[in-house]
Amino acid sequence: MADDQALEAWFCEHVLPLERALTSFIRRNWRAEDEVQDLRHDVYAMAIAGARKEFPADSRAYVFAITRNHLINRAKRAQIVSFDHVVDLEHVDPRIDMLAFERQLSAREELRRFQIGLDLLSPRIREVVLLRKVEGLDARQTASRMGIGIDAVNRQLAMGMKALADFMLGGTGKVIRQSASRRSTRRNRP
Amino acid sequence: MSSRARDAHDQAADWLVRRQNPEWSVRDQADFDFWLNASDGNKAAYWRLKHSWDRADRIRALGLRSNTTRALFGKWIGGVAAAILVMIMGASYFVWPQFSAIHPVETRIFQTAVGGHEQLILAEGSKVELNTGSSLRTAISGRGREVWLEKGEAYFEVTHAPDHPFVVHAGDHKVTVLGTKFAVRRDNGKVVVSVVEGRVQLADDKEGHTSRLSILARGDRAVAQGNTTLVSSQPVGQIENALSWRSGMLTFDATPLEDVAAEFNRYNRVQILIVDPQAKLIPVGGRFPASKAEAFTRLLHDAYGLKVEVGASQIKVSR
């Protein structure tokens, strides 16, 4: 059985780089656009569960196989079952998505993606991220520097973290704003 | 509608933020461990955010400064457009430093296999989507932005930069853009440019001589072949239909079956062959998943009574 540290290393090194290809694959084989993120999330959880027993030899094939089976199972369980949809899914060959041109980003390219991702953040969130990362200020120091409350700083930071992760792993990094009642007003579309 | 992913990520982000702060107690650690071990979904969300956040430590290498410590440079103008994919970059020191520092010219080649679909971001922020069987060479530097569509089809969303026009070379033609959304498709000697938003300039470009300029705007579609360029103005819906490949679909409107088959064949290794001369002319309309050639031929059987023989590398359609 693998321990959590090994699992985390495996997940970050072998599964997260697939995020962009995986998201395209799900999007192209699932009718409801707003369920794509949840499906991907399910796949990640299942991949971790399986890898805990034994690390796969080919992580990429493993993750795509999980995805395909998950989509098929969900389609069968959906309240409005579309027979065509299920039949088509069973004929889907994920190899095309797997073969799609994928490179590991070089350090320089990653930095550049980062800059672009930062630019996509709202000015306030960007400021909080920079103060934290470049100047190493904690929440209290950031709050006093920016003249806002600590809770606001933490909220901005949380939003920045999520948006940056989405962007770095291949999406658009749109930031969701949550009202005080924690209900989002816009959908995050990676 | 609840979102498993969103809830898990909201919680994960909150935990990640709390762990950044110095007041982290034994109790906090216990609560965190409990949450993390509650589900593999929580682990996935937390590890995902943490991984990207840790890589952000390299931000220091970018030499960036936060706003409050850069009073000298004045308030920067960085805009974030509400629209999902257009990036309007203000001409500010902060936004462009890496761009002018990009030298020497960086050349990259991007390719997709048959049935492939790839999304890229170029060094200066422009987004490119490559369709099936395409090849794009890019050369982005501090002085200019040029790409060569060597084969296939690409959709561009170009960041606005008045001092650095973006040029797409396609065969003997060249498309010059300031900042806009458009697609270029190359089919042997024919080049098709479709403009979704903004304006582009299309010109013949043989051996460095640029001639015969046309300006295309939103809704225009130009077909350039040899010495002829034909520009037509289309209802925006029709331009979007030609680009439905971006969501994996092919759209047809009274298109002869022969042309429909040819279009499917761009996206699939197994090729559809229409044998019967009259069947070739059957007009087809509708929207179909590009990768499902066989399913499409089954529809032909059901709808028109055509005979479909599925082989290893070919699907023969006859009467």
Coordinates of N, CA and C in Angstrom, one line a residue, chain A residues 4 7-8 11-13 16 19-20 24 27-29 34-35 37-42 44-46 48-49 52 70 74 87-89 91-92 96 99-103 106-116 118-123 126-127 129-136 138-140 145-146 153-155 157-162 164-172 174 176 178 182 184 186-189, chain B residues 1-6 8-11 13-14 16-18 20-23 36-37 40-62 64-69 76 78-80 82-85 87 89 94-98 101-103 106 108-125 127 247-248 267-269 289 291-292 294-295 298:
Chain A
D4 N 0.7 8.3 1.8 CA 0.2 9.6 1.2 C 1.3 10.4 0.5
L7 N 1.9 9.0 -2.8 CA 0.7 9.2 -3.6 C 0.6 10.6 -4.2
E8 N 0.9 11.5 -3.3 CA 0.9 12.9 -3.7 C 1.9 13.2 -4.8
F11 N 0.7 11.7 -8.0 CA -0.5 12.5 -8.5 C 0.0 13.8 -9.2
C12 N 0.9 14.5 -8.5 CA 1.4 15.8 -9.1 C 2.3 15.6 -10.3
E13 N 3.0 14.5 -10.3 CA 4.0 14.3 -11.4 C 3.4 13.7 -12.6
L16 N -1.5 15.4 -12.8 CA -1.9 16.8 -13.1 C -1.4 17.3 -14.5
E19 N -4.1 17.3 -17.2 CA -5.3 18.0 -17.0 C -5.9 18.6 -18.2
R20 N -5.1 19.2 -19.0 CA -5.6 19.8 -20.2 C -6.2 18.8 -21.2
S24 N -10.3 18.3 -22.2 CA -10.8 18.3 -23.6 C -11.5 17.0 -23.8
R27 N -14.9 17.0 -22.1 CA -15.8 18.0 -22.7 C -16.3 17.4 -24.1
R28 N -15.5 16.7 -24.8 CA -16.0 16.3 -26.1 C -16.8 15.0 -26.0
N29 N -16.9 14.4 -24.9 CA -17.7 13.2 -24.8 C -18.8 13.2 -23.8
D34 N -21.4 22.0 -17.9 CA -21.2 22.4 -16.5 C -20.9 21.2 -15.6
E35 N -20.9 20.0 -16.1 CA -20.5 18.9 -15.3 C -19.1 18.4 -15.5
Q37 N -16.2 19.8 -14.9 CA -15.2 19.9 -13.8 C -15.5 18.8 -12.7
D38 N -16.7 18.6 -12.4 CA -17.1 17.5 -11.4 C -16.6 16.2 -11.9
L39 N -16.8 15.9 -13.1 CA -16.4 14.6 -13.7 C -14.8 14.4 -13.5
R40 N -14.1 15.5 -13.9 CA -12.7 15.4 -13.8 C -12.3 15.2 -12.3
H41 N -12.9 15.9 -11.4 CA -12.6 15.8 -10.0 C -12.9 14.3 -9.6
D42 N -14.0 13.7 -10.0 CA -14.2 12.3 -9.7 C -13.1 11.4 -10.2
Y44 N -10.0 12.2 -10.7 CA -8.8 12.4 -9.8 C -8.9 11.5 -8.6
A45 N -10.1 11.6 -7.9 CA -10.3 10.9 -6.7 C -10.2 9.4 -6.9
M46 N -10.8 8.9 -8.0 CA -10.7 7.4 -8.3 C -9.3 7.0 -8.7
I48 N -6.6 8.3 -7.5 CA -5.8 8.2 -6.2 C -6.2 6.9 -5.5
A49 N -7.5 6.6 -5.5 CA -7.9 5.4 -4.8 C -7.3 4.2 -5.3
R52 N -3.4 3.9 -4.8 CA -3.1 3.5 -3.4 C -2.8 2.0 -3.3
H70 N -15.9 6.0 -16.3 CA -16.7 6.8 -15.4 C -17.8 7.5 -16.3
R74 N -21.7 7.0 -15.6 CA -22.6 8.2 -15.3 C -23.7 8.2 -16.3
V87 N -24.1 4.2 -26.2 CA -23.5 3.4 -27.3 C -22.2 4.1 -27.8
D88 N -22.4 5.4 -28.1 CA -21.2 6.1 -28.6 C -20.1 6.1 -27.7
L89 N -20.3 6.3 -26.4 CA -19.2 6.3 -25.4 C -18.5 5.0 -25.4
H91 N -17.8 3.3 -27.8 CA -17.0 3.2 -29.0 C -15.9 4.2 -29.0
V92 N -15.8 5.1 -27.9 CA -14.8 6.1 -27.9 C -13.4 5.5 -27.7
I96 N -6.7 8.9 -29.3 CA -6.5 10.2 -30.1 C -6.1 11.3 -29.1
L99 N -2.7 10.9 -27.8 CA -1.6 11.2 -28.8 C -1.4 12.7 -29.0
A100 N -2.5 13.4 -28.7 CA -2.4 14.9 -29.0 C -1.1 15.5 -28.5
F101 N -0.6 16.4 -29.2 CA 0.7 17.0 -28.9 C 0.8 17.5 -27.5
E102 N 1.6 16.9 -26.7 CA 1.7 17.4 -25.3 C 3.2 17.5 -25.0
R103 N 3.6 18.6 -24.5 CA 5.0 18.7 -24.1 C 5.0 19.1 -22.7
S106 N 8.9 23.8 -20.4 CA 10.2 24.1 -19.8 C 10.0 25.1 -18.7
A107 N 11.0 25.2 -17.9 CA 10.9 26.2 -16.8 C 10.6 27.6 -17.2
R108 N 11.2 27.9 -18.4 CA 10.9 29.3 -18.9 C 9.5 29.5 -19.3
E109 N 9.0 28.5 -20.0 CA 7.6 28.6 -20.5 C 6.6 28.6 -19.3
E110 N 7.0 27.8 -18.3 CA 6.1 27.8 -17.1 C 6.1 29.2 -16.4
L111 N 7.2 29.8 -16.4 CA 7.3 31.1 -15.8 C 6.4 32.1 -16.6
R112 N 6.5 31.9 -17.9 CA 5.7 32.8 -18.7 C 4.2 32.6 -18.6
R113 N 3.9 31.3 -18.4 CA 2.4 31.0 -18.2 C 2.0 31.6 -16.9
F114 N 2.9 31.6 -16.0 CA 2.6 32.2 -14.7 C 2.4 33.7 -14.8
Q115 N 3.2 34.3 -15.5 CA 3.0 35.8 -15.7 C 1.7 36.1 -16.3
I116 N 1.3 35.3 -17.4 CA 0.1 35.5 -18.0 C -1.1 35.2 -17.1
L118 N -1.0 35.5 -13.8 CA -1.1 36.6 -12.9 C -1.8 37.8 -13.5
D119 N -1.5 38.0 -14.8 CA -2.2 39.1 -15.5 C -3.7 39.0 -15.6
L120 N -4.1 37.7 -15.5 CA -5.5 37.5 -15.7 C -6.3 37.7 -14.3
L121 N -5.5 37.8 -13.3 CA -6.2 38.0 -12.0 C -6.6 39.4 -11.8
S122 N -7.6 39.7 -11.0 CA -8.0 41.1 -10.8 C -6.8 41.7 -10.0
P123 N -6.7 43.1 -10.1 CA -5.6 43.8 -9.5 C -5.4 43.5 -8.0
R126 N -4.2 39.9 -7.5 CA -2.8 39.8 -8.0 C -1.9 40.4 -6.9
E127 N -2.3 41.6 -6.3 CA -1.5 42.3 -5.3 C -1.3 41.3 -4.1
V129 N -1.4 38.1 -4.0 CA -0.6 37.0 -4.4 C 0.9 37.4 -4.4
L130 N 1.2 38.6 -4.9 CA 2.5 39.1 -5.0 C 3.1 39.4 -3.6
L131 N 2.3 40.0 -2.8 CA 2.8 40.4 -1.5 C 3.2 39.1 -0.7
R132 N 2.3 38.1 -0.9 CA 2.6 36.8 -0.2 C 3.8 36.1 -0.8
K133 N 3.9 36.0 -2.1 CA 4.9 35.2 -2.7 C 6.3 35.9 -2.9
V134 N 6.2 37.1 -3.3 CA 7.5 37.8 -3.5 C 8.1 38.4 -2.3
E135 N 7.2 39.0 -1.4 CA 7.7 39.7 -0.2 C 7.5 38.9 1.0
G136 N 6.8 37.7 0.9 CA 6.7 36.8 2.0 C 5.9 37.4 3.2
D138 N 2.8 37.9 5.7 CA 1.7 37.0 6.1 C 0.4 37.8 6.0
A139 N -0.7 37.2 6.5 CA -2.0 37.8 6.3 C -2.1 39.2 7.0
R140 N -1.6 39.2 8.2 CA -1.7 40.4 9.0 C -0.9 41.6 8.3
R145 N -0.8 46.4 4.9 CA -0.2 47.1 3.8 C -1.2 47.6 2.8
M146 N -2.3 46.7 2.6 CA -3.3 47.1 1.6 C -4.4 47.8 2.2
V153 N -8.2 39.5 3.0 CA -6.9 39.1 2.4 C -7.0 37.5 2.2
N154 N -7.5 36.8 3.2 CA -7.5 35.4 3.0 C -8.4 34.9 1.9
R155 N -9.5 35.7 1.8 CA -10.5 35.3 0.7 C -9.8 35.6 -0.7
L157 N -6.7 35.6 -1.4 CA -5.6 34.6 -1.6 C -6.2 33.3 -2.0
A158 N -7.3 32.9 -1.4 CA -7.9 31.6 -1.8 C -8.4 31.7 -3.2
M159 N -9.0 32.8 -3.6 CA -9.4 32.9 -5.0 C -8.2 32.9 -6.0
G160 N -7.2 33.5 -5.6 CA -6.0 33.6 -6.4 C -5.4 32.2 -6.6
M161 N -5.3 31.4 -5.5 CA -4.8 30.1 -5.6 C -5.6 29.2 -6.6
K162 N -6.9 29.3 -6.5 CA -7.7 28.5 -7.3 C -7.6 28.9 -8.8
L164 N -5.1 30.5 -10.2 CA -3.7 30.1 -10.7 C -3.6 28.7 -11.0
A165 N -4.2 27.8 -10.1 CA -4.1 26.4 -10.4 C -4.8 26.0 -11.7
D166 N -6.0 26.6 -11.9 CA -6.7 26.3 -13.1 C -5.9 26.7 -14.3
F167 N -5.3 27.9 -14.2 CA -4.6 28.4 -15.4 C -3.3 27.6 -15.6
M168 N -2.5 27.4 -14.6 CA -1.3 26.6 -14.8 C -1.5 25.2 -15.3
L169 N -2.7 24.6 -14.9 CA -2.9 23.3 -15.4 C -3.6 23.2 -16.7
G170 N -3.9 24.4 -17.3 CA -4.4 24.4 -18.7 C -5.7 25.1 -19.0
G171 N -6.3 25.8 -18.0 CA -7.5 26.4 -18.4 C -7.4 27.9 -18.5
T172 N -8.5 28.6 -18.2 CA -8.4 30.1 -18.4 C -8.2 30.9 -17.1
K174 N -10.3 31.8 -14.7 CA -11.3 32.8 -14.3 C -11.6 32.6 -12.8
I176 N -13.8 32.9 -9.6 CA -15.2 33.0 -9.1 C -15.3 33.8 -7.9
Q178 N -17.4 34.8 -4.6 CA -18.5 34.2 -3.8 C -19.2 35.3 -3.0
R182 N -21.8 32.3 0.3 CA -21.0 31.2 -0.3 C -21.7 30.6 -1.5
S184 N -21.8 30.8 -5.5 CA -21.1 31.4 -6.6 C -22.1 32.0 -7.6
R186 N -21.0 32.9 -10.8 CA -20.6 32.5 -12.1 C -19.9 31.2 -12.1
R187 N -20.0 30.5 -13.2 CA -19.4 29.2 -13.3 C -17.9 29.3 -13.7
N188 N -17.1 28.5 -13.1 CA -15.7 28.5 -13.5 C -15.5 27.5 -14.7
R189 N -15.0 28.1 -15.8 CA -14.9 27.2 -17.0 C -13.4 27.1 -17.3
Chain B
M1 N -27.8 23.3 -8.2 CA -27.0 22.1 -8.4 C -25.7 22.1 -7.7
S2 N -25.4 21.1 -6.9 CA -24.2 21.2 -6.1 C -23.0 20.8 -7.0
S3 N -21.9 21.2 -6.6 CA -20.7 20.9 -7.4 C -19.7 20.3 -6.4
R4 N -19.4 19.0 -6.7 CA -18.4 18.3 -5.8 C -17.0 19.0 -5.9
A5 N -16.7 19.3 -7.2 CA -15.4 19.9 -7.4 C -15.2 21.2 -6.8
R6 N -16.2 22.1 -6.9 CA -16.1 23.4 -6.4 C -16.1 23.4 -4.9
A8 N -15.1 21.0 -2.9 CA -13.8 20.5 -2.4 C -12.7 21.5 -2.6
H9 N -12.7 22.2 -3.7 CA -11.6 23.2 -4.0 C -11.8 24.4 -3.1
D10 N -13.0 24.8 -2.8 CA -13.2 25.9 -1.9 C -12.6 25.6 -0.5
Q11 N -12.9 24.4 0.0 CA -12.4 23.9 1.3 C -10.9 23.8 1.2
A13 N -8.8 25.4 -0.7 CA -8.1 26.7 -0.8 C -8.1 27.3 0.6
D14 N -9.3 27.2 1.3 CA -9.3 27.7 2.7 C -8.2 27.1 3.6
L16 N -5.4 25.7 2.6 CA -4.1 26.1 2.1 C -3.7 27.5 2.6
V17 N -4.7 28.3 2.6 CA -4.5 29.7 3.0 C -4.2 29.7 4.5
R18 N -5.0 28.9 5.3 CA -4.7 28.9 6.7 C -3.3 28.4 7.0
Q20 N -0.8 28.8 5.5 CA 0.3 29.8 5.1 C 0.5 30.7 6.3
N21 N -0.5 30.8 7.2 CA -0.4 31.8 8.3 C 0.3 31.2 9.5
P22 N 1.0 32.0 10.2 CA 1.8 31.5 11.4 C 1.0 30.9 12.5
E23 N -0.3 31.4 12.7 CA -1.0 30.9 13.8 C -1.7 29.5 13.5
L36 N -8.7 16.1 5.3 CA -7.9 15.6 4.1 C -8.2 14.1 4.0
N37 N -8.3 13.4 5.1 CA -8.5 11.9 5.0 C -10.0 11.6 4.8
D40 N -10.8 10.9 -1.0 CA -9.8 11.1 -2.0 C -10.0 12.4 -2.8
G41 N -11.3 12.8 -2.9 CA -11.6 14.0 -3.6 C -10.9 15.2 -2.9
N42 N -11.0 15.2 -1.6 CA -10.3 16.3 -0.8 C -8.8 16.3 -1.1
K43 N -8.3 15.1 -1.1 CA -6.8 15.0 -1.4 C -6.5 15.5 -2.7
A44 N -7.3 15.1 -3.7 CA -7.1 15.6 -5.1 C -7.1 17.1 -5.2
A45 N -8.1 17.7 -4.6 CA -8.3 19.2 -4.6 C -7.1 19.8 -3.9
Y46 N -6.8 19.3 -2.7 CA -5.7 20.0 -2.0 C -4.4 19.9 -2.6
W47 N -4.0 18.7 -3.1 CA -2.7 18.4 -3.8 C -2.6 19.3 -5.0
R48 N -3.8 19.4 -5.7 CA -3.8 20.1 -7.0 C -3.4 21.6 -6.7
L49 N -4.1 22.2 -5.7 CA -3.9 23.6 -5.4 C -2.5 23.8 -4.9
K50 N -2.1 22.9 -4.0 CA -0.8 23.0 -3.4 C 0.3 22.9 -4.4
H51 N 0.2 22.0 -5.3 CA 1.2 21.8 -6.4 C 1.4 23.1 -7.2
S52 N 0.3 23.7 -7.6 CA 0.5 24.9 -8.4 C 1.0 26.1 -7.6
W53 N 0.5 26.1 -6.3 CA 0.9 27.2 -5.5 C 2.4 27.1 -5.1
D54 N 2.9 25.9 -4.9 CA 4.3 25.8 -4.7 C 5.2 26.2 -5.9
R55 N 4.7 25.9 -7.1 CA 5.4 26.2 -8.2 C 5.4 27.8 -8.4
A56 N 4.5 28.4 -7.8 CA 4.4 29.9 -7.9 C 5.6 30.5 -7.1
D57 N 6.3 29.7 -6.3 CA 7.5 30.3 -5.7 C 8.5 30.8 -6.7
R58 N 8.4 30.3 -7.9 CA 9.3 30.8 -8.9 C 9.0 32.2 -9.4
I59 N 7.9 32.8 -8.9 CA 7.5 34.2 -9.3 C 8.6 35.1 -8.9
R60 N 9.4 34.8 -7.9 CA 10.5 35.7 -7.5 C 11.4 35.8 -8.7
A61 N 11.6 34.8 -9.4 CA 12.5 34.8 -10.6 C 12.1 35.8 -11.6
L62 N 10.8 36.1 -11.7 CA 10.3 37.0 -12.7 C 10.6 38.4 -12.4
L64 N 9.1 40.4 -10.3 CA 7.9 41.3 -10.3 C 7.9 42.0 -8.9
R65 N 7.2 43.1 -8.9 CA 7.0 43.8 -7.7 C 5.5 44.0 -7.5
S66 N 5.1 44.0 -6.2 CA 3.7 44.3 -6.0 C 3.4 45.8 -6.2
N67 N 2.2 46.1 -6.3 CA 1.8 47.5 -6.6 C 2.2 48.5 -5.4
T68 N 2.0 48.0 -4.2 CA 2.2 49.0 -3.1 C 3.7 49.3 -2.9
T69 N 4.6 48.4 -3.5 CA 6.0 48.8 -3.4 C 6.5 49.4 -4.7
W76 N -0.4 50.8 -12.6 CA -0.3 50.1 -13.9 C -1.7 49.9 -14.5
G78 N -3.6 47.3 -16.2 CA -3.7 45.9 -16.7 C -5.2 45.6 -16.7
G79 N -5.8 45.3 -17.8 CA -7.2 45.1 -17.8 C -7.5 43.6 -17.9
V80 N -8.5 43.2 -17.3 CA -9.0 41.8 -17.4 C -10.4 41.9 -18.1
A82 N -14.0 40.9 -19.4 CA -15.0 40.0 -18.9 C -15.2 38.8 -19.8
A83 N -15.0 39.0 -21.1 CA -15.2 37.9 -22.0 C -14.2 36.8 -21.7
I84 N -14.5 35.6 -22.0 CA -13.7 34.5 -21.5 C -12.3 34.5 -22.2
L85 N -12.2 34.8 -23.4 CA -10.9 34.5 -24.0 C -10.2 35.7 -24.6
M87 N -7.9 38.8 -24.4 CA -7.1 39.5 -23.4 C -6.7 40.9 -24.0
M89 N -4.3 43.7 -23.5 CA -3.2 44.1 -22.6 C -2.9 45.6 -22.7
F94 N 4.6 46.9 -16.6 CA 4.4 45.6 -15.9 C 4.0 44.5 -16.9
V95 N 3.1 44.9 -17.8 CA 2.6 43.8 -18.7 C 3.5 43.4 -19.7
W96 N 4.4 44.2 -20.2 CA 5.2 43.9 -21.4 C 6.6 43.5 -21.1
P97 N 7.1 43.6 -19.9 CA 8.6 43.5 -19.8 C 9.1 42.2 -20.4
Q98 N 8.4 41.1 -20.2 CA 8.9 39.8 -20.7 C 8.8 39.8 -22.2
A101 N 11.7 41.4 -23.6 CA 12.9 40.7 -23.3 C 13.0 39.4 -24.0
I102 N 12.0 39.0 -24.8 CA 12.1 37.8 -25.6 C 13.0 37.9 -26.7
H103 N 14.2 37.5 -26.6 CA 15.1 37.5 -27.7 C 16.3 36.5 -27.4
E106 N 12.2 33.2 -30.7 CA 12.0 31.8 -30.3 C 11.1 31.1 -31.4
R108 N 9.0 27.8 -32.5 CA 8.4 26.6 -32.0 C 7.6 25.9 -33.1
I109 N 7.4 24.6 -33.1 CA 6.5 24.0 -34.0 C 5.5 23.2 -33.2
F110 N 4.2 23.4 -33.6 CA 3.1 22.7 -33.0 C 2.4 21.8 -34.0
Q111 N 2.1 20.6 -33.7 CA 1.4 19.7 -34.7 C 0.3 18.9 -34.0
T112 N -0.7 18.6 -34.8 CA -1.7 17.7 -34.3 C -1.8 16.5 -35.3
A113 N -2.2 15.4 -34.7 CA -2.4 14.2 -35.5 C -3.8 14.3 -36.1
V114 N -4.1 13.3 -37.0 CA -5.5 13.2 -37.5 C -6.5 13.0 -36.4
G115 N -7.5 13.9 -36.4 CA -8.5 13.8 -35.3 C -8.1 14.6 -34.0
G116 N -6.9 15.2 -34.1 CA -6.4 15.9 -32.9 C -7.0 17.3 -32.8
H117 N -6.8 17.9 -31.7 CA -7.3 19.2 -31.4 C -6.4 19.7 -30.2
E118 N -5.7 20.8 -30.4 CA -4.8 21.2 -29.4 C -4.9 22.7 -29.1
Q119 N -4.9 23.1 -27.9 CA -5.0 24.5 -27.5 C -3.6 25.0 -27.0
L120 N -3.2 26.1 -27.5 CA -1.8 26.6 -27.1 C -2.0 28.0 -26.7
I121 N -1.0 28.5 -25.9 CA -0.9 29.9 -25.6 C 0.5 30.3 -26.0
L122 N 0.6 31.3 -26.9 CA 1.9 31.8 -27.3 C 2.5 32.7 -26.3
A123 N 3.8 32.9 -26.5 CA 4.6 33.6 -25.5 C 4.0 35.0 -25.1
E124 N 3.3 35.6 -26.0 CA 2.8 36.9 -25.6 C 1.3 36.9 -25.3
G125 N 0.8 35.7 -25.1 CA -0.5 35.6 -24.5 C -1.6 35.2 -25.5
K127 N -4.0 33.1 -27.9 CA -4.4 31.8 -27.8 C -4.6 31.2 -29.2
S247 N -15.6 22.8 -30.8 CA -16.2 22.0 -29.8 C -16.4 20.6 -30.3
G248 N -15.6 20.2 -31.2 CA -15.6 18.8 -31.7 C -16.8 18.4 -32.6
Y267 N -10.8 14.3 -40.2 CA -10.7 14.1 -38.7 C -10.5 12.6 -38.3
N268 N -10.6 11.7 -39.3 CA -10.6 10.3 -39.0 C -9.7 9.5 -39.8
R269 N -9.0 8.5 -39.2 CA -8.1 7.7 -40.0 C -8.9 6.8 -40.9
P289 N -20.8 14.9 -34.3 CA -19.5 14.9 -33.7 C -18.4 14.5 -34.8
S291 N -15.6 13.1 -34.6 CA -14.8 11.8 -34.5 C -15.7 10.6 -34.8
K292 N -17.0 10.8 -34.9 CA -17.9 9.6 -35.0 C -18.3 9.4 -36.5
E294 N -18.2 6.6 -38.2 CA -19.0 5.4 -38.4 C -20.5 5.7 -38.0
A295 N -20.7 6.4 -36.9 CA -22.1 6.7 -36.4 C -22.8 7.5 -37.5
R298 N -24.0 5.3 -40.2 CA -25.2 4.5 -39.8 C -26.4 5.4 -40.0

